[in-house]
Structures are given as C-alpha cells and as structure tokens.
Coordinates of C-alpha atoms and ligand atoms in Angstrom, one line a residue:
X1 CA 190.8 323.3 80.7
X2 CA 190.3 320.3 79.2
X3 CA 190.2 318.2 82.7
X4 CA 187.7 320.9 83.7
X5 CA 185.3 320.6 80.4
X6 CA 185.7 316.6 81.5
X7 CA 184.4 317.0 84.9
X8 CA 181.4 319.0 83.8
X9 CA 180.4 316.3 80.9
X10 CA 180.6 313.8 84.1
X11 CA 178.2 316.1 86.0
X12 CA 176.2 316.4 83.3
X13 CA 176.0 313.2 82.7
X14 CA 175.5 311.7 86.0
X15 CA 172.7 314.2 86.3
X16 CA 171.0 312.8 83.0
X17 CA 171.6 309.2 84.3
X18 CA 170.0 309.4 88.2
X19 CA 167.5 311.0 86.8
X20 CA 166.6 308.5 84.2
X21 CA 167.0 305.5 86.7
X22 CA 164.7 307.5 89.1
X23 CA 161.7 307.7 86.6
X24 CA 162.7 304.3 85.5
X25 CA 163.1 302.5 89.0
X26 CA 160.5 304.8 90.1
X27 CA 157.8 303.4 87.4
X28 CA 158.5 299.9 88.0
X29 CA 158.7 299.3 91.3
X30 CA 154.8 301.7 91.2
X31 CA 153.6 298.6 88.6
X32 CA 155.1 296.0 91.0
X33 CA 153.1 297.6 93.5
X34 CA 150.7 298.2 91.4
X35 CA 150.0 294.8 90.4
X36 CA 150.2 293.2 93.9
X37 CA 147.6 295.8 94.7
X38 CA 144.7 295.0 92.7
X39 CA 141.8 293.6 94.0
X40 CA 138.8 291.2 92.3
X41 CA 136.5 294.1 90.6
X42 CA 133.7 295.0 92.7
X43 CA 131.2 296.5 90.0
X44 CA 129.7 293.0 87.9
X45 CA 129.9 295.1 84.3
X46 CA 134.1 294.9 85.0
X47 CA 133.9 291.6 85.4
X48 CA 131.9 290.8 82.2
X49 CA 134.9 293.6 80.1
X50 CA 137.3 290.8 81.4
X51 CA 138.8 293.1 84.1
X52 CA 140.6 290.6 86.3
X53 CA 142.0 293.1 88.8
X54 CA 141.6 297.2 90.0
X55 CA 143.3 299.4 92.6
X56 CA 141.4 303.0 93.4
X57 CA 144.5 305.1 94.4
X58 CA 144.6 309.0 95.6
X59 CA 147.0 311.0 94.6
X60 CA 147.7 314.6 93.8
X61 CA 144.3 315.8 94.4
X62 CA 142.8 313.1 92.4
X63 CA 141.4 309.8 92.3
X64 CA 142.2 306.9 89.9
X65 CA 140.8 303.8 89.5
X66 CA 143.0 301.6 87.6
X67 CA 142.2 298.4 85.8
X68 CA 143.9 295.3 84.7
X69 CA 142.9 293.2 82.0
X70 CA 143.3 289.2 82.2
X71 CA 144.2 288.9 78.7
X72 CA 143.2 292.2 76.8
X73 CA 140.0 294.7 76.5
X74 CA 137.9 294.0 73.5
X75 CA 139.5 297.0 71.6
X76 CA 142.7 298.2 72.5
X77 CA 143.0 301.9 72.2
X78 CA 145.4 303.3 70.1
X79 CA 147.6 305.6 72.7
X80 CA 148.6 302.9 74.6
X81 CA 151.4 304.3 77.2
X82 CA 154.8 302.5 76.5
X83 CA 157.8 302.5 78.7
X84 CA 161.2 301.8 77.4
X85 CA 163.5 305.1 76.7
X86 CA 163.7 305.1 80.7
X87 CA 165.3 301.8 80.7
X88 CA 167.4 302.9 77.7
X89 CA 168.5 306.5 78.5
X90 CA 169.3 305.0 82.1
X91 CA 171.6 302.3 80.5
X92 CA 173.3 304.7 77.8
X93 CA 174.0 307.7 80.1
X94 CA 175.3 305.2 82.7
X95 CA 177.8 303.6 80.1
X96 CA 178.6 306.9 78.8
X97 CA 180.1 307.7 82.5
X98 CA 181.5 304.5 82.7
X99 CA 183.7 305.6 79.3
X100 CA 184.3 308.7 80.8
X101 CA 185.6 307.8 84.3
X102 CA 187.3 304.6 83.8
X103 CA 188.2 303.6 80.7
X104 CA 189.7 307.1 79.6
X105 CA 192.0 306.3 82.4
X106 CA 192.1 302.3 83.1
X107 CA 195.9 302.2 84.3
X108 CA 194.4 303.5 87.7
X109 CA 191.0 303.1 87.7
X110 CA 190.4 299.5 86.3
X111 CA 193.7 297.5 86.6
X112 CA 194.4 296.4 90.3
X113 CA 197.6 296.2 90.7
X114 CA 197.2 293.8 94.0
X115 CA 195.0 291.4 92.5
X116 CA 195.9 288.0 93.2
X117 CA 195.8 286.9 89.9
X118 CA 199.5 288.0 88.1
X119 CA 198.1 288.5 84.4
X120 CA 195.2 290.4 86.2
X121 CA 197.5 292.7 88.2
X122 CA 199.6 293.1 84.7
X123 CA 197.0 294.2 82.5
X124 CA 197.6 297.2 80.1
X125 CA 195.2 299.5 80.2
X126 CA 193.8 298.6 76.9
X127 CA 193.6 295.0 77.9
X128 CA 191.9 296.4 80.9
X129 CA 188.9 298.0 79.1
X130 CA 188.2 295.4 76.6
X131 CA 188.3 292.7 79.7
X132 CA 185.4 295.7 81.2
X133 CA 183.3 295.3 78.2
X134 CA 183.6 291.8 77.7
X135 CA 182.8 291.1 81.3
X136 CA 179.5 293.7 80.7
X137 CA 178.3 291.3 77.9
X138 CA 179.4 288.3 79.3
X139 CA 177.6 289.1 82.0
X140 CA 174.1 289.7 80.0
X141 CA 174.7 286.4 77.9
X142 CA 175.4 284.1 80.8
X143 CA 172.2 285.3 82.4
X144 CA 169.9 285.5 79.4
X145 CA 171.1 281.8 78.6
X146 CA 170.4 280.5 82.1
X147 CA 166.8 282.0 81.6
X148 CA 166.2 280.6 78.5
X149 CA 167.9 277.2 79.3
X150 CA 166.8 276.4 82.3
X151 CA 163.1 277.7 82.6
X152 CA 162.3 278.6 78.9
X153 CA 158.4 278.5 79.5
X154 CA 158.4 279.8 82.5
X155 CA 157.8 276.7 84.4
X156 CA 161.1 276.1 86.5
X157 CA 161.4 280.0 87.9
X158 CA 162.5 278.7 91.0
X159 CA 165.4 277.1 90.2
X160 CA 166.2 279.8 87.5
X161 CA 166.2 282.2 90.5
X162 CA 168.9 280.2 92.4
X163 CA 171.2 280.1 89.3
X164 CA 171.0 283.3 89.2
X165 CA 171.9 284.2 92.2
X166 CA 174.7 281.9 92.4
X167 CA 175.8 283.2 89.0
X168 CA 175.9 286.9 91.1
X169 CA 177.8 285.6 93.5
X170 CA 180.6 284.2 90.7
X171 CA 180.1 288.3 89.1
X172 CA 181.1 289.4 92.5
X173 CA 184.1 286.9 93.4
X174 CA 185.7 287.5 89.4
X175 CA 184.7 291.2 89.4
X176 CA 187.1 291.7 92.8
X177 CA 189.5 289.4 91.7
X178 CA 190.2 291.3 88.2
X179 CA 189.8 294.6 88.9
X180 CA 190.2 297.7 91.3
X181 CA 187.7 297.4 94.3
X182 CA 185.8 300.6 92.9
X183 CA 185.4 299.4 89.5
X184 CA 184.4 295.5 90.9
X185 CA 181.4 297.0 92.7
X186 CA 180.5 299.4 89.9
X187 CA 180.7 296.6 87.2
X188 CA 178.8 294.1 89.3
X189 CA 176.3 296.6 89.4
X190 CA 176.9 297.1 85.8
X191 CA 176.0 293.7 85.0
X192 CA 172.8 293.8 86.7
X193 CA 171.8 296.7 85.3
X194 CA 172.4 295.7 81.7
X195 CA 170.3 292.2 82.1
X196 CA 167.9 294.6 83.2
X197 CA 167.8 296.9 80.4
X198 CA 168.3 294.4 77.9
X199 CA 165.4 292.4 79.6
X200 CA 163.4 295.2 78.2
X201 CA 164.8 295.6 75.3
X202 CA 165.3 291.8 73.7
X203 CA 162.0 290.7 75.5
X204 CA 159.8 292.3 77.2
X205 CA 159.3 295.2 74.4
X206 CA 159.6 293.0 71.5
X207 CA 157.0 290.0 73.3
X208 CA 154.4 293.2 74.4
X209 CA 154.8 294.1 70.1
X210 CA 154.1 291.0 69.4
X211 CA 151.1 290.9 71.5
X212 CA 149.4 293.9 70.3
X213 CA 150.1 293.1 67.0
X214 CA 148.5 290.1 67.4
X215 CA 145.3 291.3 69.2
X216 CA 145.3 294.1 66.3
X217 CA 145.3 291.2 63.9
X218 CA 142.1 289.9 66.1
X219 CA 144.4 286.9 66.6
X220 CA 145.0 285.7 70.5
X221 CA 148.4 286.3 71.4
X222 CA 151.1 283.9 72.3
X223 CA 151.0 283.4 76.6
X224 CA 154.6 282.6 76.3
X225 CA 155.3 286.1 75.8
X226 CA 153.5 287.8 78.4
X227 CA 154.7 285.0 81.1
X228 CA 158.3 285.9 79.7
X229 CA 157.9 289.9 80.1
X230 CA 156.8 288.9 84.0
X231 CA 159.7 286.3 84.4
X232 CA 162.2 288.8 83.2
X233 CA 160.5 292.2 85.1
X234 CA 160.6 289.8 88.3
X235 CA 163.7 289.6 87.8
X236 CA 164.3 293.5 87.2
X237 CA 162.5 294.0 90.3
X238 CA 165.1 292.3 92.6
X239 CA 168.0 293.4 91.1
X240 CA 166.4 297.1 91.6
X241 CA 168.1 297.6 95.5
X242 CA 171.3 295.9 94.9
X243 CA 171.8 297.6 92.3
X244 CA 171.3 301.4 93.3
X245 CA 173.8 300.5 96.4
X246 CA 176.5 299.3 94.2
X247 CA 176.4 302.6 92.2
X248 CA 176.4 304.8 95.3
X249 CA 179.1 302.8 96.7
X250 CA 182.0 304.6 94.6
X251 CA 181.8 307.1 97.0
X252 CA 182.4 304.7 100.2
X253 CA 185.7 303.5 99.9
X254 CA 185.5 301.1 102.5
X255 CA 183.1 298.7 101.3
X256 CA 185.4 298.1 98.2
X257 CA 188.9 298.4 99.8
X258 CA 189.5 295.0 101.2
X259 CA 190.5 291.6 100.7
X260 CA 186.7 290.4 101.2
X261 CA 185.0 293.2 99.5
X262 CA 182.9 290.3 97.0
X263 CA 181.9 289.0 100.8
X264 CA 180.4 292.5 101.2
X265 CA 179.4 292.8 98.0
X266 CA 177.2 289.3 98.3
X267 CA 175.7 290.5 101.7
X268 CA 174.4 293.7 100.1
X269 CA 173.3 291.9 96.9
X270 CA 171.0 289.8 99.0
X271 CA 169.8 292.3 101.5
X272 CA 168.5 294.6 99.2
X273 CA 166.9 291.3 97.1
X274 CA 165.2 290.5 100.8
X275 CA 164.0 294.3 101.5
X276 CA 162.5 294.6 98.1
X277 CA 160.6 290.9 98.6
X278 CA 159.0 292.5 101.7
X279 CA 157.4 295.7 99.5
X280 CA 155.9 293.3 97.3
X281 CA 154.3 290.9 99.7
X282 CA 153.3 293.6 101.5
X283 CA 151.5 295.3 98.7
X284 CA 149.6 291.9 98.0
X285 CA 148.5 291.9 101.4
X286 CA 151.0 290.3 103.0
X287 CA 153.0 291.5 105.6
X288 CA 156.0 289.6 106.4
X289 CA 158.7 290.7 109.0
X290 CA 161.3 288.2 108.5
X291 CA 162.7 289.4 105.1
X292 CA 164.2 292.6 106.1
X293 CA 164.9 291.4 109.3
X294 CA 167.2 288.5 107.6
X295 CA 168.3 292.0 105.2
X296 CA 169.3 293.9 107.9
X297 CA 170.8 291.1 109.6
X298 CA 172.9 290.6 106.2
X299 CA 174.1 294.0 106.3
X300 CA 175.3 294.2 109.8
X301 CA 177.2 290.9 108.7
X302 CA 178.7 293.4 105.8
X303 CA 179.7 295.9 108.4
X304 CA 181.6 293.5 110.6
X305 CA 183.3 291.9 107.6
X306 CA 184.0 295.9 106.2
X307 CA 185.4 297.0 110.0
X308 CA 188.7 298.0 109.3
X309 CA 190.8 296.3 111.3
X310 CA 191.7 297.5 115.2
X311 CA 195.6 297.2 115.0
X312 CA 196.8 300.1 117.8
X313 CA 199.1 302.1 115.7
X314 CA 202.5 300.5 115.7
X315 CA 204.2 300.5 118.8
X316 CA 203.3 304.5 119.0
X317 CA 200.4 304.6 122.0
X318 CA 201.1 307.1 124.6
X319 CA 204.3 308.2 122.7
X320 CA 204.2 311.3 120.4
X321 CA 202.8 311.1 116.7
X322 CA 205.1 311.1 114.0
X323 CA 207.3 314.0 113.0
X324 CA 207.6 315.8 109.9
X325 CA 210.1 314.0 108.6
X326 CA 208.1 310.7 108.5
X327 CA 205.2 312.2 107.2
X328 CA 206.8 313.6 104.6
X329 CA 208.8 310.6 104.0
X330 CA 205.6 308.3 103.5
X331 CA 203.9 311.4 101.2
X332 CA 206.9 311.2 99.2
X333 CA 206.9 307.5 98.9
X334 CA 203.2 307.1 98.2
X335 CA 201.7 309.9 97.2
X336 CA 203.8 312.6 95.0
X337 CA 204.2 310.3 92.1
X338 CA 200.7 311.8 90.8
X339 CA 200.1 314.7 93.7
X340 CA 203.0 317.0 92.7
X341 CA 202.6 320.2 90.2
X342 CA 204.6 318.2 87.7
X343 CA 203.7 314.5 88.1
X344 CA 205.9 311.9 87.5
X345 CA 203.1 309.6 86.6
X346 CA 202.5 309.5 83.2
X347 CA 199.0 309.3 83.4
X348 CA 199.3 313.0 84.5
X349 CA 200.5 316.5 83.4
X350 CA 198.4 318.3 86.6
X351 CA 197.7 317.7 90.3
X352 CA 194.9 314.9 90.2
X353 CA 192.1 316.7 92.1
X354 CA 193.6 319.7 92.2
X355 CA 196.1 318.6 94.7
X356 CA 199.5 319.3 95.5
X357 CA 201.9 317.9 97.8
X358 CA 205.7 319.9 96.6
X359 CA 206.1 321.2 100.2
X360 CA 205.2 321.0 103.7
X361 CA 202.9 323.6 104.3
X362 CA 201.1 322.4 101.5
X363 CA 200.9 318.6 103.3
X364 CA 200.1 320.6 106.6
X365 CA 197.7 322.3 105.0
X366 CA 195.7 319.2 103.7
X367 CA 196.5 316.8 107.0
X368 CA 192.7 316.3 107.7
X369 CA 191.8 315.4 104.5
X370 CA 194.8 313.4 103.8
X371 CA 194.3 311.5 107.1
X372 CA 190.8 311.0 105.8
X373 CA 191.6 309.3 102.3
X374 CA 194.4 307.3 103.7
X375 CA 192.2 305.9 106.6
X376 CA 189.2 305.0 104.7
X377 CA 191.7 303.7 101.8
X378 CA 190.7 306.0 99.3
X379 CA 194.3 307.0 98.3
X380 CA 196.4 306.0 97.4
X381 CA 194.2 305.4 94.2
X382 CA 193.9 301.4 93.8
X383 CA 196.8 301.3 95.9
X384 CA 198.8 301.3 93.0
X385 CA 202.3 302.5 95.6
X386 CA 201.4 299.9 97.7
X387 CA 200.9 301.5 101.3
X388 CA 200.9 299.3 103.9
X389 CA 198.3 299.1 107.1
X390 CA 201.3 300.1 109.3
X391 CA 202.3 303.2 107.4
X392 CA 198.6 304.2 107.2
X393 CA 198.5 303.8 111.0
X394 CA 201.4 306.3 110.7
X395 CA 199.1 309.4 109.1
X396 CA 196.6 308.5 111.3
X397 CA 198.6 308.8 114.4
X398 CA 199.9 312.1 113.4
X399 CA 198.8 315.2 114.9
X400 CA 200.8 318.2 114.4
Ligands
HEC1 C1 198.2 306.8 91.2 C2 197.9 308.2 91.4 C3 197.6 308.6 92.8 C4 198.3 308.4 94.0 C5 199.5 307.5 94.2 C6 197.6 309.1 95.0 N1 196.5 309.8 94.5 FE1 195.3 311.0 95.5 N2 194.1 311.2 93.9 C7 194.4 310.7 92.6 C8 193.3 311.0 91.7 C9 193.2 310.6 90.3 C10 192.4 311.7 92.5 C11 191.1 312.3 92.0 C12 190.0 311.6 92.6 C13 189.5 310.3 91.9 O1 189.5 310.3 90.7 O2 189.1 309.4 92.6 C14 192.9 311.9 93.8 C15 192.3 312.6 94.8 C16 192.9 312.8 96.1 C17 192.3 313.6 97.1 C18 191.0 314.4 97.0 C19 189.9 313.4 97.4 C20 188.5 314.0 97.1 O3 187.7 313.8 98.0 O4 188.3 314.5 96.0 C21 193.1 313.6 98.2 C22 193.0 314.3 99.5 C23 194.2 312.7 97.8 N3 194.1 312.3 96.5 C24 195.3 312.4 98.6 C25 196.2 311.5 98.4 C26 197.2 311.0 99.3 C27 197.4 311.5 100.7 C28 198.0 310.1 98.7 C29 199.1 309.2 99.3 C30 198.8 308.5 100.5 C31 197.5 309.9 97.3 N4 196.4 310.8 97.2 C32 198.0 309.1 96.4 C33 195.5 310.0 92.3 C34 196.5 309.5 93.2

C-alpha cells in the first residue's frame, strides 16, 4: 500500500512538474523569440513614446501588436504581468521527485557501486544524498561566481560563456564518476536547471524590482540590472534543450549505462545549445544552417560513442541458446536478490516493480522483457551484482 500511495505522489508530481516547465520553457523561449522579432516601429508617434521595437503576431483568432520599450513608457501601468512561480513551481516539484525517487532509496539509485573512484563506490546512502545536495548547490555557486567574477558588468559575456561551458563539461565528467549513470544525467540536468531558476530568483526578479521601483520613484534605473537579467536569461535560454533531454533520458538506459556516458552527455549538452542558437538567429532574421547541422552532427557522434558494443555472443553462434539451467543460474546470481517474493536485499520487503523471479515459469513468463532490461542495461539496477557483457550476451542468446 504504501509503495503504491508512493507511485501515485510520483505521478502526481511529475505531472505538476512538466507542466510547470512547459509553461515556463514555453514562455521564455516565446520572449526570446519574441525579442529577436521586433522590428524598428513603423507609425512616427511610437517612436516619439520611446518604443524601440514591435512584432504584429496572429494568433488564436486575433491580432497583437506588441511593443518594446528602450528604457520604460512614461507611466508604467500598475498590472504589469510578472513571471516567476513558473520558474519556481518547476524547480520545487522537480526537487520534490528528486526526494522521492532517489534519495528515499540512495543505496541503489545514487551510489554506483562501479565507480572508479573507491570512496565513491563506498558511499552510504546517507553520504550519498548529502554528496546530491551539495553537488545541486555547488553547482549553482560555481556558476553564479563565474558570472559575477568574470563578466560582472556584462562586458566579457564571451568568455563567461566558455567558462561555463567548460565548467558543464567538469558537472558531467564528476556527476558520472560519483554516481549511478541515471542519477549523473538527471543531476547534470539538475544543475542546470537550478542556475536557471535561481537566475530568476536572485537576479533577474530582484534587478526588474528594483527597476520599477526606481521608475515609480521617477528615478532612472540602474542599466546594470536590466543587462544582468539579459546576461542571465541568455544563459537560461541555452541551457533550455539540454536540459529537457537530460530529464527524459531516465527512461533511456543506454545513454547513461556506459563507461563514456559524460562523453554522451557533453555531445547532447552542446547540440541542444547549437539547435536552440539557430531558433534565435532565425527569429532575428537570420537564418543559419550550420548550427544544427554541427547539432546533429554532435548527436550522431553520441550515438556511435552510446552503440553498445557488437561482441557475437560468446562462442554460442550457430549453436543452440542457453538452457534453463543457465538462465536460471544467471537470474539467481544477479537478479533474485531484490526480484524474489521475499527479497533478500534489505532495501526491500516486496518484488521491486511488481516482479518476481521464485520459479521458472515465472522467468519464462517475463523472458522478453527481461531480455529487454538486461540488453539495454537497465537491470540489474546500477549494476549493483555486477553482470558482465558476456553473461548479458547469455539472456540475449536465449530463446526458449
Ligand atoms: C538491486 C536490486 C535489483 C536487482 C539486482 C535487479 N533489479 Fe530489476 N528492478 C529493481 C527495481 C527497484 C525496479 C523498479 C524500477 C526502477 O525503479 O527503476 C526493477 C524493475 C525491473 C523490471 C521492470 C522494468 C520496467 O520497465 O518497469 C524488470 C523487467 C526487471 N527489473 C528485471 C530484472 C532482471 C532481469 C534482473 C537481473 C538481471 C534485475 N531486474 C535485477 C531492482 C533490481
């Protein structure tokens, strides 16, 4: 019961959360476009209001014209539209699940026990989820120090965008190294999606505030602040793509199974960076081929890397698959620990998923979709019994 009531707080949850990050993603990437879209006003009277830019849209029926001001309108009206509890419900749901599904249960889900790094691969479960958290804020104070070090008035954006990039690529390479390959993709993602929402909510909210409250004052606001609410929602806006793939990746376990999943992880970091610079150069006008064409050619780069590899099945072609006494042998061995009706594992007093392997018509009765987990490396969960690339050859050879 209680695993069940679980599950359907998840659901519930990961409802609450793509829908939030649709209507946030979804408004920022239309005032991206929005801004590369406007045009010089056409009528003079605009032009005299201080109206710098305008874009005439259709859209449901109905036309807008919308306006942008250089610095601000002579009055400001008093219902100005915010956005911010987008951002914020998308970062709380989203670390809500992240509670739910991984640290509740960080012996499998967090701690790899292959990682390369011994005290890594030794991690208690409680060391496991405060080393999750501090990586999460690490992340954001790495970043928001590199902004405010190295281009702090917004003069040196450049060569801020290359540190971070390089500081993504160092996410990546620890985020594999320290955890399981599931968790390492969704925390790299994690990371980028905080700096985002705490772009929002350390600066760009607080610098618009203190613009309007300026303007209300009939004082001219500080530049800084609007040039720092662009440098960061720049920012947003490339990290946008990537991130979105490394949340949907959980469910694609062979992008995150291998030794050079941070490789893949990189690739995909920078395609979707590339595909998104395209959309906005080609709302200003611009039209320019090479960028997803150099993102594309990025993420045919991550599927060779992610091909699993084409060793023939041991020794077995021509001959007949295995019997049932290997298969059951290698079940035993890797599986039953936590697939049995009363799990050895401690981490479980029922089935994981439901499923059950105490006999062999139950195996038999689950051979494609254990064939399926096994091959795509799925399961065993973070490898934690050690299956080898032989023995998974083995299930996949097997046919009756
Ligand atoms: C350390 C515990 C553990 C081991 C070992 C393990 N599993 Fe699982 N398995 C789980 C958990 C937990 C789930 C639930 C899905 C999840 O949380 O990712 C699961 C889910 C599954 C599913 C359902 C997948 C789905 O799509 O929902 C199958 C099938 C499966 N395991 C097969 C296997 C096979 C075959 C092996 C051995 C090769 C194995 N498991 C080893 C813990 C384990």
């Amino acid at each position: 019961m209680q695993a069940y009531l679980i599950d359907f707080v998840n659901l519930l949850l990961r409802w609450l959360h793509v829908i939030a990050a649709i209507a946030w993603i979804g408004e920022s990437i239309y005032f991206v476009m929005l801004d590369n879209s406007l045009r010089s006003p056409k009528a003079e009277e605009d032009r005299e209001k201080g109206v710098f830019g305008e874009m005439w849209s259709v859209h449901g029926g109905g036309f807008y014209h919308n306006q942008k001001y250089a610095t601000a309108p002579a009055k400001l009206p008093n219902d100005l539209h915010w956005s911010f509890w987008k951002a914020y419900t998308t970062w709380l749901s989203g670390f809500a699940l992240f509670v739910i599904l991984y640290m509740v249960n960080p012996g499998f889900y967090l701690v790899n026990p292959n990682s390369p790094w011994e005290w890594a691969a030794n991690m208690t479960g409680w060391q496991a989820n405060v080393l999750a958290l501090a990586f999460l804020l690490g992340g954001w104070v790495v970043y928001n120090e590199l902004c405010k070090r190295i281009s702090p008035n917004m003069d040196r954006d450049g060569l801020l965008s290359i540190a971070v990039a390089v500081m993504m690529i160092v996410v990546a390479y620890l985020s594999t190294q320290m955890f399981t390959g599931r968790a390492a993709f969704l925390l790299t993602g994690a990371v980028m999606a905080t700096a985002m929402s705490a772009n929002v909510f350390f600066w760009i909210i607080p610098g618009q505030r203190r613009m309007v409250k300026a303007m209300k004052a009939g004082d001219a606001p500080n530049p800084l602040d609007g040039k720092r609410g662009k440098q960061r929602s720049v920012h947003n806006t490339y990290f946008t793509l990537p991130v979105v793939l490394l949340m949907v990746s959980n469910h694609y376990s062979f992008i995150y199974s291998h030794g050079l999943a941070w490789v893949v992880m990189v690739l995909f970091i920078f395609a979707g960076a590339l595909i998104r610079q395209f959309f906005v150069l080609m709302h200003a006008g611009k039209t320019q081929p090479a960028y997803p064409a150099f993102g594309v050619g990025l993420i045919l780069l991550a599927v060779w890397v992610a091909a699993p590899s084409s060793s023939s099945p041991s020794g077995n072609e021509g001959a007949q698959g295995p019997d049932q006494a290997q298969i059951t042998g290698l079940i035993e061995q890797h599986c039953v620990q936590c697939h049995a009706r009363n799990p050895e594992h401690a981490g479980f007093s029922a089935p994981p998923a439901g499923i059950a392997f105490d006999s062999w018509d139950e195996i038999l009765g689950q051979k494609a979709q254990i064939q399926q987990v096994v091959a795509s490396r799925y399961m065993p969960l973070g490898n934690m019994t050690n299956m080898s690339d032989d023995e998974r050859d083995i299930i996949a050879a097997w046919e009756e």
